[in-house]
XYZ file of C-alpha atoms in Angstrom:
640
model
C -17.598 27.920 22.509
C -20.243 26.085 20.385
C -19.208 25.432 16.778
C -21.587 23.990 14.215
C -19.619 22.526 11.206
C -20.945 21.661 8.053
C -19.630 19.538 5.657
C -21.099 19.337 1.526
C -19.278 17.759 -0.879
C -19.838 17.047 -4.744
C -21.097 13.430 -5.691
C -18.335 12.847 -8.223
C -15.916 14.285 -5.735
C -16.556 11.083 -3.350
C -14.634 8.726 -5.113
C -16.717 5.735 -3.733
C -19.798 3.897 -2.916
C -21.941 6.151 -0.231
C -24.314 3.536 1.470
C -26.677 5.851 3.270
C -28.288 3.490 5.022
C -24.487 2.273 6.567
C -22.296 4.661 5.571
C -21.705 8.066 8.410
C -19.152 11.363 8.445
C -17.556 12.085 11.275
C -15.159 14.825 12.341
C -12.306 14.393 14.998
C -9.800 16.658 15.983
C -7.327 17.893 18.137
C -9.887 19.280 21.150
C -10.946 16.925 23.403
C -14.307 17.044 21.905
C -13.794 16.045 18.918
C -11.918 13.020 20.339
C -8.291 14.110 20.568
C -7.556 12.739 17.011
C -8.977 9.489 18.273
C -10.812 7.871 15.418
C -12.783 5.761 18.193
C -13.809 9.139 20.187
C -15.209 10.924 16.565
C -18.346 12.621 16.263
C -21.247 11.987 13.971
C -22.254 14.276 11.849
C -26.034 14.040 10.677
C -26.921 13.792 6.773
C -29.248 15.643 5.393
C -30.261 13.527 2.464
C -31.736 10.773 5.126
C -34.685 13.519 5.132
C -34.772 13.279 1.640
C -35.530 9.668 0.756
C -35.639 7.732 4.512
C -33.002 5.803 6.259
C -33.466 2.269 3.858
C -31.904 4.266 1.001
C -28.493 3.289 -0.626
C -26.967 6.121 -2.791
C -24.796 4.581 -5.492
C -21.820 7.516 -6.535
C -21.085 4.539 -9.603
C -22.472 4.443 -12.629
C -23.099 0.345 -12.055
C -24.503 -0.630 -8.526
C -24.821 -4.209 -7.836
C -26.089 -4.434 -4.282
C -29.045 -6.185 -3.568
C -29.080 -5.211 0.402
C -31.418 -1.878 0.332
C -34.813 -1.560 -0.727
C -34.196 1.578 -3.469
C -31.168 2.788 -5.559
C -30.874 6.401 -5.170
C -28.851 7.804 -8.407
C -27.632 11.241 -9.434
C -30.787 12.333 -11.609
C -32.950 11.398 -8.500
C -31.464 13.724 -6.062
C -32.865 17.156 -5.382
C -29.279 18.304 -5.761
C -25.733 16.792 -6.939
C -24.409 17.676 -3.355
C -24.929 15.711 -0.057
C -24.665 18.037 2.994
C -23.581 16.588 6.513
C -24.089 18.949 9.633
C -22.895 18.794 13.645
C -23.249 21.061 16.080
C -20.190 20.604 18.732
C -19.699 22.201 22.033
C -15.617 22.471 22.371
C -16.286 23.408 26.011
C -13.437 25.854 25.861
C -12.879 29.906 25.608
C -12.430 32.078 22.253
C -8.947 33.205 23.908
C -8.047 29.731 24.568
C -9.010 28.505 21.314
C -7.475 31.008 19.345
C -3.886 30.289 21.713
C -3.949 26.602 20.521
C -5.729 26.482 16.860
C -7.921 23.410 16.737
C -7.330 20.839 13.857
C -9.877 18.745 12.946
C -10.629 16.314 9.670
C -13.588 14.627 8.518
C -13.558 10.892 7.344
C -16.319 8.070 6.079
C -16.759 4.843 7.859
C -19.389 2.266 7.111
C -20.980 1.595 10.387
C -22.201 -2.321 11.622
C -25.833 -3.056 11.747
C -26.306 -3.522 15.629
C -26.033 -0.142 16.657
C -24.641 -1.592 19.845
C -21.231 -2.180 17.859
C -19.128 0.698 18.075
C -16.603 -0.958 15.054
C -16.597 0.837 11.778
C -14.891 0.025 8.621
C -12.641 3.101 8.042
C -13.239 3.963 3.900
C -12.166 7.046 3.513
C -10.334 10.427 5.142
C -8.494 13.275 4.848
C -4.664 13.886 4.405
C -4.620 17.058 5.406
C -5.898 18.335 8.716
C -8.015 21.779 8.125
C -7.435 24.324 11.275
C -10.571 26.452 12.953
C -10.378 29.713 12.101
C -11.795 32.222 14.898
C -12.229 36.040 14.497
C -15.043 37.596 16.491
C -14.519 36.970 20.252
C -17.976 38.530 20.613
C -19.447 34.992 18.991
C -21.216 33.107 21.306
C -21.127 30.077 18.808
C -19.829 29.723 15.005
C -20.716 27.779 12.079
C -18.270 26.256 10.114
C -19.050 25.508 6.389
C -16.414 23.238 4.618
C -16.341 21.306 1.365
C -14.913 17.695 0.662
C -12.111 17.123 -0.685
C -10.068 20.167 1.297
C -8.606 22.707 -1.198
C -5.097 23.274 -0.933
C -2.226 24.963 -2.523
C -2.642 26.081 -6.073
C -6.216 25.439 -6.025
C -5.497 21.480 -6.046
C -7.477 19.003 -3.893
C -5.499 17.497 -1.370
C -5.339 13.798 -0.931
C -8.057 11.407 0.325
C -6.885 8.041 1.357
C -9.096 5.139 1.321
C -8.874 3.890 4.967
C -7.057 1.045 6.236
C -7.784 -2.049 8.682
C -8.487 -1.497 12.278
C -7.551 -4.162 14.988
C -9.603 -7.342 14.603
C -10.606 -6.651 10.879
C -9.512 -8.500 7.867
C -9.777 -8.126 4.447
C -9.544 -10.730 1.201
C -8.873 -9.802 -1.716
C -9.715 -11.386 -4.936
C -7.024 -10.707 -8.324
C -8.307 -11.369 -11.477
C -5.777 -10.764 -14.457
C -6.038 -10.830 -18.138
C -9.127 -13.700 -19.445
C -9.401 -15.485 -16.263
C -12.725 -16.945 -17.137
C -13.855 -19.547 -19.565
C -17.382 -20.528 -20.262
C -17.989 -23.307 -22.631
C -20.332 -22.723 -25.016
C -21.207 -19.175 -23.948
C -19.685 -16.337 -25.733
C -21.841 -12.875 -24.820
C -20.263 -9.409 -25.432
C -19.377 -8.667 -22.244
C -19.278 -10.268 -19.047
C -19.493 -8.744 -14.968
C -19.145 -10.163 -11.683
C -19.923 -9.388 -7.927
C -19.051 -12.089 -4.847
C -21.106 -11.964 -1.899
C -19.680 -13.211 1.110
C -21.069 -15.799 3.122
C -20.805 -17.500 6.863
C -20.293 -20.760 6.956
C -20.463 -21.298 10.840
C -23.559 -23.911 12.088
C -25.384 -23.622 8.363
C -24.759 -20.884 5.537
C -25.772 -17.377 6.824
C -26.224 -13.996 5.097
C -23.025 -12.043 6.410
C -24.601 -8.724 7.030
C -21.480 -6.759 8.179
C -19.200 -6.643 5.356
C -17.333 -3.645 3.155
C -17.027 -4.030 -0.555
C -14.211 -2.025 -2.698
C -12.830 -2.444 -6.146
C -9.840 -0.819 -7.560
C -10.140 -1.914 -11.152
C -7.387 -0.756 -13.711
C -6.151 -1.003 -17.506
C -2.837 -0.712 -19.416
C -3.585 2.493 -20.578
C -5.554 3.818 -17.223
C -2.808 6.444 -17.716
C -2.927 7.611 -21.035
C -7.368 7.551 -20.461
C -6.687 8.550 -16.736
C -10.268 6.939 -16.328
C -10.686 4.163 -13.722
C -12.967 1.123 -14.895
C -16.605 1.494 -14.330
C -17.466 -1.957 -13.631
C -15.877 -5.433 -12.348
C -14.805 -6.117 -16.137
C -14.183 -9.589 -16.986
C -12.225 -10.617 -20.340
C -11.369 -7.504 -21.560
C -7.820 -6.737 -23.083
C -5.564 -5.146 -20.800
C -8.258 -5.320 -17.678
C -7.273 -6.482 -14.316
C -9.780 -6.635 -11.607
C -9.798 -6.718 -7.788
C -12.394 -6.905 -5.389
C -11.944 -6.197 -2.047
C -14.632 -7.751 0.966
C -13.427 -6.574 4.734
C -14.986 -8.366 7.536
C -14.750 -8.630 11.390
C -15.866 -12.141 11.087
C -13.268 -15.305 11.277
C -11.478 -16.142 8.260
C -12.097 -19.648 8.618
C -16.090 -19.063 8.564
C -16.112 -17.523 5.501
C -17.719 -18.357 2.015
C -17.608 -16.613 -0.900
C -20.223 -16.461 -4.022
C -19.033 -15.460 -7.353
C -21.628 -14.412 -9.970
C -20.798 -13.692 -13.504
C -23.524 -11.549 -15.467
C -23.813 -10.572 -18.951
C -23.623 -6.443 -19.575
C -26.487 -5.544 -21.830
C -26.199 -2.214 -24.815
C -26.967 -0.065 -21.930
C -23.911 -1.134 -19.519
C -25.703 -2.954 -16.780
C -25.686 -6.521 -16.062
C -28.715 -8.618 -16.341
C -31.360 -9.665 -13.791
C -30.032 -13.133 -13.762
C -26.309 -14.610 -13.374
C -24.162 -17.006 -16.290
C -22.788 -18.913 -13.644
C -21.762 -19.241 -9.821
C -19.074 -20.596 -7.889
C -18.313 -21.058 -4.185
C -14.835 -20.562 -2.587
C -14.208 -21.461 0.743
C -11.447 -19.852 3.312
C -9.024 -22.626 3.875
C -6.204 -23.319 6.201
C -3.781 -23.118 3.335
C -5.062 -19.607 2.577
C -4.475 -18.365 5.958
C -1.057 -20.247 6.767
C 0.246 -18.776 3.349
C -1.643 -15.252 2.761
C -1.791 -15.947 -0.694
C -2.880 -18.511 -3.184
C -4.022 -19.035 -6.759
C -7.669 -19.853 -7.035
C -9.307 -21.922 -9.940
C -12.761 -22.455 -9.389
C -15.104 -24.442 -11.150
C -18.086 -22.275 -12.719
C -22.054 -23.458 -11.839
C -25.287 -23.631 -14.078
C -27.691 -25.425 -12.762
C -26.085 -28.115 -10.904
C -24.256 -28.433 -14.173
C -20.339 -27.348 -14.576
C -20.537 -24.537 -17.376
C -16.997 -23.123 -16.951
C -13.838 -22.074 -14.767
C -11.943 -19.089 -13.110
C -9.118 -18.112 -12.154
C -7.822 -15.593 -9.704
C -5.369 -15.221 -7.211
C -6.530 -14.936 -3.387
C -4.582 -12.215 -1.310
C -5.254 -11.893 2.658
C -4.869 -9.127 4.753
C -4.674 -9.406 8.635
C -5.113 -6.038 10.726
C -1.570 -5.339 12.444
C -3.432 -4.736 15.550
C -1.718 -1.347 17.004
C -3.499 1.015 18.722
C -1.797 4.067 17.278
C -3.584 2.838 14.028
C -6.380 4.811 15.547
C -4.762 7.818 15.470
C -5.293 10.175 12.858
C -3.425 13.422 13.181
C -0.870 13.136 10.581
C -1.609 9.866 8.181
C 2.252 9.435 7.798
C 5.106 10.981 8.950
C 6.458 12.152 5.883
C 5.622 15.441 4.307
C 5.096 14.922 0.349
C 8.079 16.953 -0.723
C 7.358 17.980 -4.502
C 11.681 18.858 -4.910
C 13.887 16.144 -5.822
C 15.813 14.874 -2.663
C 19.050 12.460 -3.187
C 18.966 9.426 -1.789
C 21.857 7.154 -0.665
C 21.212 3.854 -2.387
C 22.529 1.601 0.739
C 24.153 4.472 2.603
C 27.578 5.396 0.248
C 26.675 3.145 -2.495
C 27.427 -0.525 -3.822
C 30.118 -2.575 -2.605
C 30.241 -5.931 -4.391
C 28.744 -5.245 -7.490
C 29.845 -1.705 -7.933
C 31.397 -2.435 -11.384
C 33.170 0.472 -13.096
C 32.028 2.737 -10.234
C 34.842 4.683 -8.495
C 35.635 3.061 -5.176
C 34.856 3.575 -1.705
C 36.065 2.807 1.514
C 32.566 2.365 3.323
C 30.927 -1.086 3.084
C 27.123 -0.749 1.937
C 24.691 -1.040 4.084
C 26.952 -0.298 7.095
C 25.944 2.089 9.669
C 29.266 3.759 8.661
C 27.955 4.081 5.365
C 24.883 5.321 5.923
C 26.542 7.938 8.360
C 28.606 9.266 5.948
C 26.023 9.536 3.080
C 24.027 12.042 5.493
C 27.167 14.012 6.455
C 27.653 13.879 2.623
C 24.088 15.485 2.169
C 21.766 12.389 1.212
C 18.045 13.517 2.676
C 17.491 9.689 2.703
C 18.876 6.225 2.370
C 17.913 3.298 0.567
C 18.504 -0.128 2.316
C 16.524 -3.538 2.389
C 15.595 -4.979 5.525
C 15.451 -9.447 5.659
C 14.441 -11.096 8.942
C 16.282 -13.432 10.634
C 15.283 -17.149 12.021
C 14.206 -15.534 15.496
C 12.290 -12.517 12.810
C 15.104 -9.755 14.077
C 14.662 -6.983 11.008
C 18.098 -6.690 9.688
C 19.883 -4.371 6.268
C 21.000 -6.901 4.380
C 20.516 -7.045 0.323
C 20.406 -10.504 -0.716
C 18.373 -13.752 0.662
C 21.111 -15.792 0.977
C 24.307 -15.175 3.297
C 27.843 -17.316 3.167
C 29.783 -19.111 5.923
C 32.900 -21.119 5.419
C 32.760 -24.327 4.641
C 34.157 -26.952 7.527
C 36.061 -28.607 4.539
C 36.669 -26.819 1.275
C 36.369 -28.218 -2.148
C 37.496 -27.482 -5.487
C 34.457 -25.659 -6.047
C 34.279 -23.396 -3.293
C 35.440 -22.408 -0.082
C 31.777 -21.086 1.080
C 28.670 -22.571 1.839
C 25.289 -20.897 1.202
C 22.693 -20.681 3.807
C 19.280 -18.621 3.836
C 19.215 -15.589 5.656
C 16.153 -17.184 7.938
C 18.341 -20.200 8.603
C 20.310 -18.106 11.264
C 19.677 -16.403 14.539
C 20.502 -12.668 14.878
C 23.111 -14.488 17.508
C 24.325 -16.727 15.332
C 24.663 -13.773 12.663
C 26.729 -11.969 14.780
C 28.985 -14.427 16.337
C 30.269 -16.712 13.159
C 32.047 -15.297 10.623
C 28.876 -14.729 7.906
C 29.936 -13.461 4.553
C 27.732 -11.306 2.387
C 26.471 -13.744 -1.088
C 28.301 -11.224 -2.983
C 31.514 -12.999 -1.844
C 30.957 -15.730 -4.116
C 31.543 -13.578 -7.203
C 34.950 -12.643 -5.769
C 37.264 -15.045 -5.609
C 40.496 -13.097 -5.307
C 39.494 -11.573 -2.309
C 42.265 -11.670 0.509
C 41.534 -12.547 4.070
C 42.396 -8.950 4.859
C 39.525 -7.788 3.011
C 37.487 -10.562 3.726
C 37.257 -9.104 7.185
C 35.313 -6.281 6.549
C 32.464 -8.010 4.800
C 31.767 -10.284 7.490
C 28.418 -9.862 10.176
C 31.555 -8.012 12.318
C 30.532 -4.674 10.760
C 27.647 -5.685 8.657
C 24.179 -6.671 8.589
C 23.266 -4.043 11.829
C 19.506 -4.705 12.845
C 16.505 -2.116 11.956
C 16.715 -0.975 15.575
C 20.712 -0.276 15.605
C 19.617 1.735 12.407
C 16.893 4.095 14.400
C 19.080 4.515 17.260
C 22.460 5.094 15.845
C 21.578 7.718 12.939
C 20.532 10.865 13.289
C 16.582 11.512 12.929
C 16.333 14.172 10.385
C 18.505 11.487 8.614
C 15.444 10.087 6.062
C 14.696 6.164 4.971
C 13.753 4.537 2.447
C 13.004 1.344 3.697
C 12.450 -1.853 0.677
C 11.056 -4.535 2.172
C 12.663 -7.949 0.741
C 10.415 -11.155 -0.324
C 11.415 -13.668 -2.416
C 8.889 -13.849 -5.767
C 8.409 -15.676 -8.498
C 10.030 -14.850 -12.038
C 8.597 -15.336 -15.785
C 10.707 -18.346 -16.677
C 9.059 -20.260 -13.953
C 12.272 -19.940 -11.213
C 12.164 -18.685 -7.816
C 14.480 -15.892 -5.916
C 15.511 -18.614 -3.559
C 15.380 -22.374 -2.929
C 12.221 -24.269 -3.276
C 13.425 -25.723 0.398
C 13.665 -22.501 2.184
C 10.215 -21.738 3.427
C 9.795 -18.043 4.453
C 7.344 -16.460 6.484
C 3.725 -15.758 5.081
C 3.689 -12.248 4.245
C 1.491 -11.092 7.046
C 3.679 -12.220 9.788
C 6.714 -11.182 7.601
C 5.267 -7.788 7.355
C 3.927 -7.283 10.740
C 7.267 -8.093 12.273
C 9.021 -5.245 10.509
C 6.061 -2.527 11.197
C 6.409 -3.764 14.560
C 9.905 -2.363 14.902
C 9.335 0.535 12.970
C 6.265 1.515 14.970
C 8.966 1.233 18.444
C 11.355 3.064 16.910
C 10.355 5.830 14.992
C 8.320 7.276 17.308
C 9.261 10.632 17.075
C 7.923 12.076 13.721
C 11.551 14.086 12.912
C 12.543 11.154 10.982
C 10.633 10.376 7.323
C 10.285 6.750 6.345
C 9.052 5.476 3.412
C 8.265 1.713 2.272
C 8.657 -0.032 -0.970
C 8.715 -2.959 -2.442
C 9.053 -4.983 -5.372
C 6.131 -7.677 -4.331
C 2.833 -5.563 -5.248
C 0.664 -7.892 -2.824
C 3.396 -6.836 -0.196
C 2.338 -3.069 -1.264
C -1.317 -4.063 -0.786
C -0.778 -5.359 2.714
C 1.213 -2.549 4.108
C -0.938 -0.027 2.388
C -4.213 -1.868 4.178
C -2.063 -2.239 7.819
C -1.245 0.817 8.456
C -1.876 4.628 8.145
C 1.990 5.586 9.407
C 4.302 4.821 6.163
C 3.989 5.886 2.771
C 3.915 2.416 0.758
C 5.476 2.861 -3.038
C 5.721 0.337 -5.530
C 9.363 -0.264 -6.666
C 9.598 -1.493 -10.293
C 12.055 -3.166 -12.420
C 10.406 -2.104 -15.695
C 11.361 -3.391 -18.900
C 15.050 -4.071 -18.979
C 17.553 -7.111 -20.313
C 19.839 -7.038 -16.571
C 17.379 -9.491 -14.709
C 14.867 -11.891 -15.378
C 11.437 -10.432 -15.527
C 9.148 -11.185 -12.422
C 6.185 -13.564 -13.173
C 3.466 -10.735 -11.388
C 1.782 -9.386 -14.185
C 1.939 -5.642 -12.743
C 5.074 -5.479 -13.001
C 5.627 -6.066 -16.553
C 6.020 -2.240 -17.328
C 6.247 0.953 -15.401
C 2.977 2.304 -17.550
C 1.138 -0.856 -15.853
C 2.959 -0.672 -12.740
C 2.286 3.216 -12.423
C -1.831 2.072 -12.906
C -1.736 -0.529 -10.203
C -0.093 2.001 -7.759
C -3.138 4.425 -8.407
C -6.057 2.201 -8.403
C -4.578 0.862 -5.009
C -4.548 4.287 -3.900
C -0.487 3.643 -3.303
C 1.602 6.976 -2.495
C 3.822 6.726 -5.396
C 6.577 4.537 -7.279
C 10.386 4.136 -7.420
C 10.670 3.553 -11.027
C 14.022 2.227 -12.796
C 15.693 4.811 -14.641
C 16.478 2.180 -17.625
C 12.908 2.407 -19.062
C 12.141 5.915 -18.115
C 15.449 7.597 -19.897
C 15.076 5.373 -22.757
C 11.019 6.063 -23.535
C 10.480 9.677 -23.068
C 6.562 8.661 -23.661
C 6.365 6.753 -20.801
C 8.455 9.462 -18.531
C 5.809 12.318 -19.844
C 3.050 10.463 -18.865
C 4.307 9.575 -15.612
C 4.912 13.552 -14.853
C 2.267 14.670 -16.360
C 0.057 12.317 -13.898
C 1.862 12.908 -11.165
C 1.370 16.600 -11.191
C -2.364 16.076 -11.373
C -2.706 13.424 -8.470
C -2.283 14.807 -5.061
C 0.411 13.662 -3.474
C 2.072 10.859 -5.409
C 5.387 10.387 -5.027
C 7.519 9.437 -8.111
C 11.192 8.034 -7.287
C 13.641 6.393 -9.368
C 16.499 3.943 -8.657
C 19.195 2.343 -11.030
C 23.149 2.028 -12.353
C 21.620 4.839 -15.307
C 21.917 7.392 -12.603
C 25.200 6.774 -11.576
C 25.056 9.157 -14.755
C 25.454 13.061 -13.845
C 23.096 13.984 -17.446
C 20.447 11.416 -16.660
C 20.186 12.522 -12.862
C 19.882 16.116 -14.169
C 17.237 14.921 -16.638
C 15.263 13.856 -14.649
C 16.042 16.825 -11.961
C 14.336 19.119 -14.467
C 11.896 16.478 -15.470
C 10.693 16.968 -12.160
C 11.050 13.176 -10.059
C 10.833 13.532 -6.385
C 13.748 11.531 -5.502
C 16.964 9.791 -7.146
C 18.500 6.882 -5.546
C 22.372 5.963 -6.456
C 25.038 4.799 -5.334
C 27.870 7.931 -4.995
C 26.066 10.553 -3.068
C 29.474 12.431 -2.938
C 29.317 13.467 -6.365
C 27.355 16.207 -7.849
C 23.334 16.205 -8.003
């Protein structure tokens, strides 16, 4: 059966940059020739617009291009029309019967392809959610055409979700945060100022780098009152925090990067010729610590006009070949009902306060056992690694042995969770840091707290739980807070986040397999969201926020100073939702209408929340009807 598909889709429906010159559509699907949902065995589909205005054309879908690569700018009003159309014909070497016994599923997606044509890597940007079936009808059809439209048209007439693409083995991407006035020049004060960085290679002389992608996921404070994403790399505006995004197959240590500030004239676009430029160069610290703040000393000629700051993120590929699989982006259907979720299986233990008590210990297999049986969807629990990187659920960074001698101050001694061996774990008698806060425990009790029945590894948790038995999985890393303190000991040096990451995908990618079971990831670290969102096209990554309460001290980050900012970081990084705290959202019913009201229009965002508020029957059933996706607390026994 031959099948010609067609693709067309709207210019404002693209969402990015289409490079025409670089930029292809393929299809792949289920048959085996459309690659058996092998990204690397996808077929090219042919544009038409190449016909229009020749291969050297670059078609900008922003209203501000600042590439310098092609040799014309092709823009909305120059187009014939305000659709690009993408055509392959596709011989699925199989019978109408057969077909129509085993539906085909196919999806389209854009990747940027390298300049030798020899080079069969890509730079994934952008692809479908939802696979669309082939619909057959007429066995007397020798062939079929198939005409589809991008983005794929779901239920209620709402456009499914596009994600942007993540990193394929070998590729890396840096990441470049600028937050609010990170640029001084002396002397200068224009209107309004614009950037781009072109990336260099510093390998035997500076060379152009010609294989490169470029993204930006700009965003303001009130992104979701305005629901309007910025429409250039703003610098110095209230409330505007910038990020630009350069992939490359290249070595990190080869790299150079070129920042260029311009002034934006009355009409919106920068000028012909650049305030000032700076150079930043990939260093060993960079790579050893996957981030670091940047201040970079701003260029004139030859003479020192200004300085910039920004904060340098990088992202390694995880380097897993099932990343290249694209049937089903995650393995977790985007459930618009509200599901309960066991906050670390039957609830707190140690800090449970005035909550009624329980006999299971959190974050005990027991526990979690017995919050399925009594009818949580999903758990909560936060996974640590060990000294020899075995993912553990453990809450805390810090764990508690006895001391060889005790003192008047305490019987315990504390000791970073990475100080120990999984072994070592398990064989000593390690307390939970909670202990400290107890001291009239008896030794009776003592013995359920310690690593005899706690502290069970990320494996133990796959294996010993049953799979329809959802998790919520928060990733722990210790950050920074506003008054200048850290979450753990200046001595204790953890694991950059890449290899802290990778490690627990790792595991998750052996043992949830099978896609019964739905795992989700969060995380309070938002760079930690960026790199697990860029890794890997498995997990659905959401943002967990603190929001604005009084019970801790505020992290340093700057998006996470509210849930209305922390909300507009999770959408301009494409993010599949947040797991907002329940303090802000019942207490400012502006911010919990805007978050609804958003969520309803974005495809598939997930909205959670998590907190001691909804240990609360009313609030849980406010926010029930309010229409959250999923609660998280601590007494899953008692009513919903």
């Amino acid at each position: 059966m031959i099948v010609k598909f067609q693709l067309s889709f709207g210019l404002d429906d693209a969402q990015a940059n289409f490079n025409i010159h670089k930029d292809s559509v393929y299809i792949c699907g289920s048959s085996k020739a459309l690659g058996s949902w092998d990204l690397r065995e996808a077929v090219e589909l042919k544009s038409k617009v190449t016909d229009t205005c020749g291969e050297n054309c670059s078609l900008s879908l922003s209203s501000l291009s600042l590439s310098s690569s092609s040799s014309c700018e092709v823009y909305l009003e120059n187009l014939p029309t305000n659709v690009l159309e993408f055509e392959a014909t596709i011989d699925l070497n199989e019978s109408f019967e057969a077909l129509v016994a085993e539906s085909v599923e196919y999806k389209y997606f854009i990747a940027q392809k390298m300049s030798d044509q020899k080079d069969t890597r890509v730079f994934l940007k952008q692809i479908e959610y939802n696979p669309r079936k082939l619909e057959l009808t007429n066995s007397s059809l020798l062939s079929y055409q198939v005409v589809d439209k991008w983005p794929l048209v779901g239920v209620d007439n709402k456009s499914t979700r596009i994600d942007h693409g993540w990193l394929l083995n070998g590729e890396n991407e840096v990441q470049f945060h600028f937050f609010k006035y990170p640029l001084q020049l002396w002397h200068v004060e224009p209107k309004s100022l614009c950037y781009d960085i072109v990336p260099w290679k510093a390998s035997n002389g500076l060379h152009e780098l010609k294989d490169y992608c470029v993204h930006n996921s700009d965003f303001d404070e009130n992104q979701i009152v305005n629901d309007k994403m910025t429409k250039f790399n703003a610098f110095n505006c209230p409330g505007v925090y910038s990020t630009y995004k350069i992939r490359t197959y290249e070595a990190l240590s080869d790299l150079l990067f070129q920042v260029n500030v311009y002034e934006i004239d009355e009409l919106g676009k920068p000028s012909d010729k650049y305030l000032a430029t700076g150079y930043f160069k990939i260093n060993r610290s960079v790579i050893e610590s996957s981030v670091m703040e940047m201040d970079l000393s701003m260029l004139n000629s030859n003479q020192i006009v200004g300085s910039l700051k920004s904060e340098v993120l990088l992202i390694t590929s995880l380097n897993e070949d099932s990343n290249y699989k694209i049937r089903k982006n995650y393995n977790y259907h985007f459930n618009r009902s509200c599901i309960p979720i066991g906050h670390r299986g039957m609830g707190k233990t140690f800090d449970a306060g005035t909550l009624p008590g329980t006999e299971y210990v959190e974050n005990t297999i027991d526990s979690f056992r017995e919050a399925y049986n009594r009818g949580a969807q999903m758990v909560e629990f936060d996974v640590v690694l060990t000294k020899d990187n075995i993912p553990i659920v453990y809450h805390d960074f810090m764990f508690c042995i006895d001391r060889l001698v005790e003192t008047s101050s305490s019987k315990y001694l504390s000791i970073g969770v990475n100080q120990l061996t999984y072994d070592e774990v398990k064989q000593s008698r390690v307390f939970s840091q909670k202990i400290l806060k107890n001291t009239e425990m008896t030794d009776e009790l003592q013995h359920f707290f310690t690593s005899k029945f706690m502290f069970p590894t990320l494996k133990e948790m796959c294996t010993q739980l049953d799979p329809k038995l959802g998790f919520n999985v928060e990733i722990k890393y210790p950050l920074d807070l506003e008054d200048g303190s850290h979450e753990i000991s200046n001595h204790l040096k953890w694991l950059n986040r890449n290899q802290y990451v990778d490690r627990i995908l790792q595991e998750l990618y052996a043992c949830c397999q099978d896609e019964q079971r739905c795992v989700i990831i969060s995380t309070f670290d938002p760079n930690l969201c960026s790199i697990i969102r860029m890794k890997q096209n498995k997990f659905p990554v959401l943002f967990l926020t603190n929001g604005v309460t009084n019970k801790w001290v505020p992290y340093k980050d700057a998006r996470c100073k509210n849930t209305q900012r922390s909300f507009s970081f999770a959408r301009a990084e494409s993010l599949h939702g947040i797991v907002a705290h329940a303090e802000e959202l019942t207490r400012d019913m502006h911010i919990i209408n805007l978050l609804f009201s958003h969520t309803e229009k974005t495809a598939n965002f997930l909205a959670y929340s998590w907190g001691d508020d909804l240990n609360d029957l009313d609030k849980r059933q406010q926010l029930t009807q309010l229409g959250i996706n999923g609660i998280i607390y601590d007494r899953i026994n008692e009513s919903f």
